[in-house]
C-alpha cells in the first residue's frame, strides 16, 4: 500500500477558538492514522524557515507575529496519498472561498487566520516532518481493523 505522511500545524487561531478537537477529528474520521503529535511554540527563526517562500511578502511580518504569538499543535498523519488528500480536506489558502466541508471552508473566513497548515508536496512533507519531529517522536503501528479501511491492493 502506498502510504504517505503529511504534516499538519493546527495554528494558534484554532487553539484560541477551541477548534483543535474538531480539526483532528476530521482527519481521524477520514481514516488517517496519527503517527506523531506535539504542542510547540513556533519561534521567529522556525517561522522564517517554515515560511521561507513568503518572507519577502508584505503580509509576512503579521504572519510571523500570528504564528509565534501562542503555541500550536503539530500532527503527522499517515495514509493513502496523504499529501494530496489532506490538502483536499484542508481547502484553499483563502478560506473565504474554500468550499463547505473543508476545514478552512467550515471554520474560517480569512486568508491569513485560516486555522491549519498542511504540506503541499511529498518532498515538502518529508522536510517539514523532520523540521518539527525527531525520529523517536514518530510511531509505526498498525490499525487492528486495517482491512476495514483499505482493500488489500490499495
Ligand atoms: P497554504 O497554507 O495554503 O499552503 P501558503 O501560500 O503556503 O498557503 O501560505 C502560508 C500561509 O501564509 C497561509 O496559510 C496564510 O496563513 C498566510 N498567507 C498566505 N497568503 C496570504 C495573503 O495573501 N495574505 C495574508 N496571509 C497569507
Ligand atoms: Mg503552503
CSV table of C-alpha atoms and ligand atoms in Angstrom, one decimal:
chain,number,residue,atom,x,y,z
A,1,UNK,CA,0.0,0.0,0.0
A,2,UNK,CA,1.3,3.4,-1.0
A,3,UNK,CA,1.2,5.1,2.4
A,4,UNK,CA,2.4,8.7,2.7
A,5,UNK,CA,2.9,11.1,5.6
A,6,UNK,CA,1.9,14.7,5.8
A,7,UNK,CA,2.5,17.5,8.4
A,8,UNK,CA,-0.4,19.5,9.8
A,9,UNK,CA,0.0,22.5,12.0
A,10,UNK,CA,-3.1,23.5,13.9
A,11,UNK,CA,-2.5,27.2,14.1
A,12,UNK,CA,-2.8,29.5,17.1
A,13,UNK,CA,-6.2,30.9,15.9
A,14,UNK,CA,-7.7,27.4,16.1
A,15,UNK,CA,-6.3,26.9,19.6
A,16,UNK,CA,-7.7,30.2,20.7
A,17,UNK,CA,-11.1,29.4,19.2
A,18,UNK,CA,-11.3,25.9,20.7
A,19,UNK,CA,-11.2,24.1,17.4
A,20,UNK,CA,-8.3,21.6,17.9
A,21,UNK,CA,-10.5,18.6,18.5
A,22,UNK,CA,-12.9,19.4,15.7
A,23,UNK,CA,-10.0,19.6,13.2
A,24,UNK,CA,-8.1,16.5,14.3
A,25,UNK,CA,-11.4,14.5,14.3
A,26,UNK,CA,-11.9,15.2,10.6
A,27,UNK,CA,-8.6,13.5,9.7
A,28,UNK,CA,-9.3,10.6,12.0
A,29,UNK,CA,-12.7,10.1,10.5
A,30,UNK,CA,-11.3,10.1,7.0
A,31,UNK,CA,-9.2,7.2,8.0
A,32,UNK,CA,-5.8,8.8,8.6
A,33,UNK,CA,-3.5,7.4,11.2
A,34,UNK,CA,-2.0,9.8,13.7
A,35,UNK,CA,1.7,8.9,13.9
A,36,UNK,CA,3.0,12.0,15.7
A,37,UNK,CA,1.5,14.8,17.7
A,38,UNK,CA,3.0,17.6,19.9
A,39,UNK,CA,2.3,21.1,21.1
A,40,UNK,CA,5.1,23.6,20.5
A,41,UNK,CA,5.9,27.2,20.4
A,42,UNK,CA,6.9,28.4,16.9
A,43,UNK,CA,9.9,30.7,17.2
A,44,UNK,CA,10.7,33.6,14.8
A,45,UNK,CA,13.6,31.5,13.4
A,46,UNK,CA,11.4,28.5,12.8
A,47,UNK,CA,8.8,30.7,11.2
A,48,UNK,CA,11.3,32.2,8.7
A,49,UNK,CA,12.4,28.6,7.8
A,50,UNK,CA,8.9,27.2,7.5
A,51,UNK,CA,7.6,30.2,5.6
A,52,UNK,CA,10.8,30.8,3.6
A,53,UNK,CA,8.8,31.2,0.4
A,54,UNK,CA,6.8,34.1,2.0
A,55,UNK,CA,9.5,36.0,3.9
A,56,UNK,CA,9.6,38.8,1.3
A,57,UNK,CA,5.8,39.3,1.1
A,58,UNK,CA,4.1,42.4,2.7
A,59,UNK,CA,2.0,40.2,5.0
A,60,UNK,CA,5.0,38.2,6.3
A,61,UNK,CA,5.5,40.3,9.5
A,62,UNK,CA,1.9,39.9,10.5
A,63,UNK,CA,2.1,36.1,9.7
A,64,UNK,CA,5.2,35.7,11.9
A,65,UNK,CA,3.6,37.6,14.8
A,66,UNK,CA,0.5,35.5,14.4
A,67,UNK,CA,2.2,32.1,14.3
A,68,UNK,CA,4.6,32.9,17.1
A,69,UNK,CA,2.1,34.5,19.5
A,70,UNK,CA,0.7,31.3,21.1
A,71,UNK,CA,1.5,27.6,20.9
A,72,UNK,CA,0.3,25.5,18.1
A,73,UNK,CA,-0.3,21.7,17.6
A,74,UNK,CA,1.8,19.8,15.1
A,75,UNK,CA,0.4,16.5,13.9
A,76,UNK,CA,1.8,13.9,11.4
A,77,UNK,CA,-0.9,11.8,9.7
A,78,UNK,CA,-0.3,8.8,7.5
A,79,UNK,CA,-2.5,7.2,4.9
A,80,UNK,CA,-3.1,6.6,1.2
A,81,UNK,CA,-2.0,9.6,-0.9
A,82,UNK,CA,-1.9,11.6,2.4
A,83,UNK,CA,-0.3,14.8,1.0
A,84,UNK,CA,-2.9,15.3,-1.8
A,85,UNK,CA,-5.9,14.1,0.2
A,86,UNK,CA,-5.0,16.2,3.3
A,87,UNK,CA,-4.8,19.3,1.1
A,88,UNK,CA,-8.3,18.5,-0.3
A,89,UNK,CA,-9.7,18.2,3.2
A,90,UNK,CA,-8.0,21.4,4.2
A,91,UNK,CA,-9.2,23.5,1.3
A,92,UNK,CA,-7.6,26.5,-0.5
A,93,UNK,CA,-5.5,29.2,1.3
A,94,UNK,CA,-8.2,31.8,1.1
A,95,UNK,CA,-10.7,30.3,3.5
A,96,UNK,CA,-13.4,32.8,2.4
A,97,UNK,CA,-13.6,30.9,-0.9
A,98,UNK,CA,-12.9,27.5,0.4
A,99,UNK,CA,-15.8,25.0,-0.2
A,100,UNK,CA,-18.1,23.9,2.7
A,101,UNK,CA,-17.0,20.6,4.0
A,102,UNK,CA,-13.3,21.6,4.0
A,103,UNK,CA,-11.5,22.6,7.2
A,104,UNK,CA,-11.0,26.1,6.1
A,105,UNK,CA,-14.3,26.4,4.4
A,106,UNK,CA,-16.2,25.4,7.5
A,107,UNK,CA,-14.0,27.1,10.2
A,108,UNK,CA,-12.6,30.4,8.8
A,109,UNK,CA,-13.3,33.4,6.6
A,110,UNK,CA,-9.7,34.7,6.3
A,111,UNK,CA,-6.7,34.3,4.0
A,112,UNK,CA,-4.4,34.6,7.0
A,113,UNK,CA,-6.2,33.2,10.0
A,114,UNK,CA,-7.0,30.0,8.2
A,115,UNK,CA,-6.7,27.6,11.1
A,116,UNK,CA,-4.3,25.0,9.6
A,117,UNK,CA,-1.2,24.3,7.7
A,118,UNK,CA,-0.7,21.2,5.5
A,119,UNK,CA,2.3,20.1,3.5
A,120,UNK,CA,2.0,20.8,-0.3
A,121,UNK,CA,4.1,18.1,-1.8
A,122,UNK,CA,5.8,14.8,-0.8
A,123,UNK,CA,9.2,16.4,-0.8
A,124,UNK,CA,7.9,19.3,1.4
A,125,UNK,CA,6.2,16.9,3.7
A,126,UNK,CA,9.4,15.0,4.4
A,127,UNK,CA,11.3,18.2,5.1
A,128,UNK,CA,8.5,19.6,7.3
A,129,UNK,CA,8.1,16.4,9.3
A,130,UNK,CA,11.9,16.5,10.1
A,131,UNK,CA,11.6,20.2,11.0
A,132,UNK,CA,9.0,19.6,13.7
A,133,UNK,CA,9.6,15.9,14.9
A,134,UNK,CA,12.6,13.9,16.0
A,135,UNK,CA,12.6,10.3,14.7
A,136,UNK,CA,11.6,8.9,18.1
A,137,UNK,CA,8.6,11.2,18.3
A,138,UNK,CA,7.0,9.4,15.2
A,139,UNK,CA,5.3,6.0,15.6
A,140,UNK,CA,4.9,2.9,13.5
A,141,UNK,CA,1.9,0.9,14.5
A,142,UNK,CA,-0.9,-1.0,12.7
A,143,UNK,CA,-4.6,-0.4,12.8
A,144,UNK,CA,-6.2,-3.6,14.2
A,145,UNK,CA,-9.0,-3.1,11.7
A,146,UNK,CA,-6.9,-2.0,8.7
A,147,UNK,CA,-8.9,-4.3,6.3
A,148,UNK,CA,-12.0,-2.1,7.0
A,149,UNK,CA,-10.0,1.0,5.9
A,150,UNK,CA,-8.3,-0.2,2.7
A,151,UNK,CA,-8.6,-3.1,0.3
A,152,UNK,CA,-5.5,-5.3,0.1
A,153,UNK,CA,-4.5,-3.8,-3.3
A,154,UNK,CA,-4.8,-0.1,-2.2
B,1,LIG,P1,-1.1,27.3,2.3
B,1,LIG,O1,-1.1,27.5,3.8
B,1,LIG,O2,-2.5,27.1,1.7
B,1,LIG,O3,-0.1,26.3,1.8
B,1,LIG,P2,0.8,29.4,1.5
B,1,LIG,O4,0.8,30.2,0.3
B,1,LIG,O5,1.9,28.4,1.7
B,1,LIG,O6,-0.6,28.8,1.7
B,1,LIG,O7,0.9,30.5,2.7
B,1,LIG,C1,1.2,30.1,4.0
B,1,LIG,C2,0.3,30.9,5.0
B,1,LIG,O8,0.6,32.3,4.9
B,1,LIG,C3,-1.2,30.8,4.7
B,1,LIG,O9,-1.8,29.6,5.2
B,1,LIG,C4,-1.7,32.0,5.4
B,1,LIG,O10,-1.8,31.9,6.8
B,1,LIG,C5,-0.6,33.0,5.0
B,1,LIG,N1,-0.9,33.7,3.8
B,1,LIG,C6,-0.7,33.3,2.5
B,1,LIG,N2,-1.1,34.2,1.6
B,1,LIG,C7,-1.5,35.3,2.3
B,1,LIG,C8,-2.1,36.6,1.9
B,1,LIG,O11,-2.2,36.9,0.7
B,1,LIG,N3,-2.4,37.4,2.9
B,1,LIG,C9,-2.3,37.1,4.3
B,1,LIG,N4,-1.8,35.9,4.7
B,1,LIG,C10,-1.4,35.0,3.7
B,2,LIG,MG1,1.9,26.3,2.0
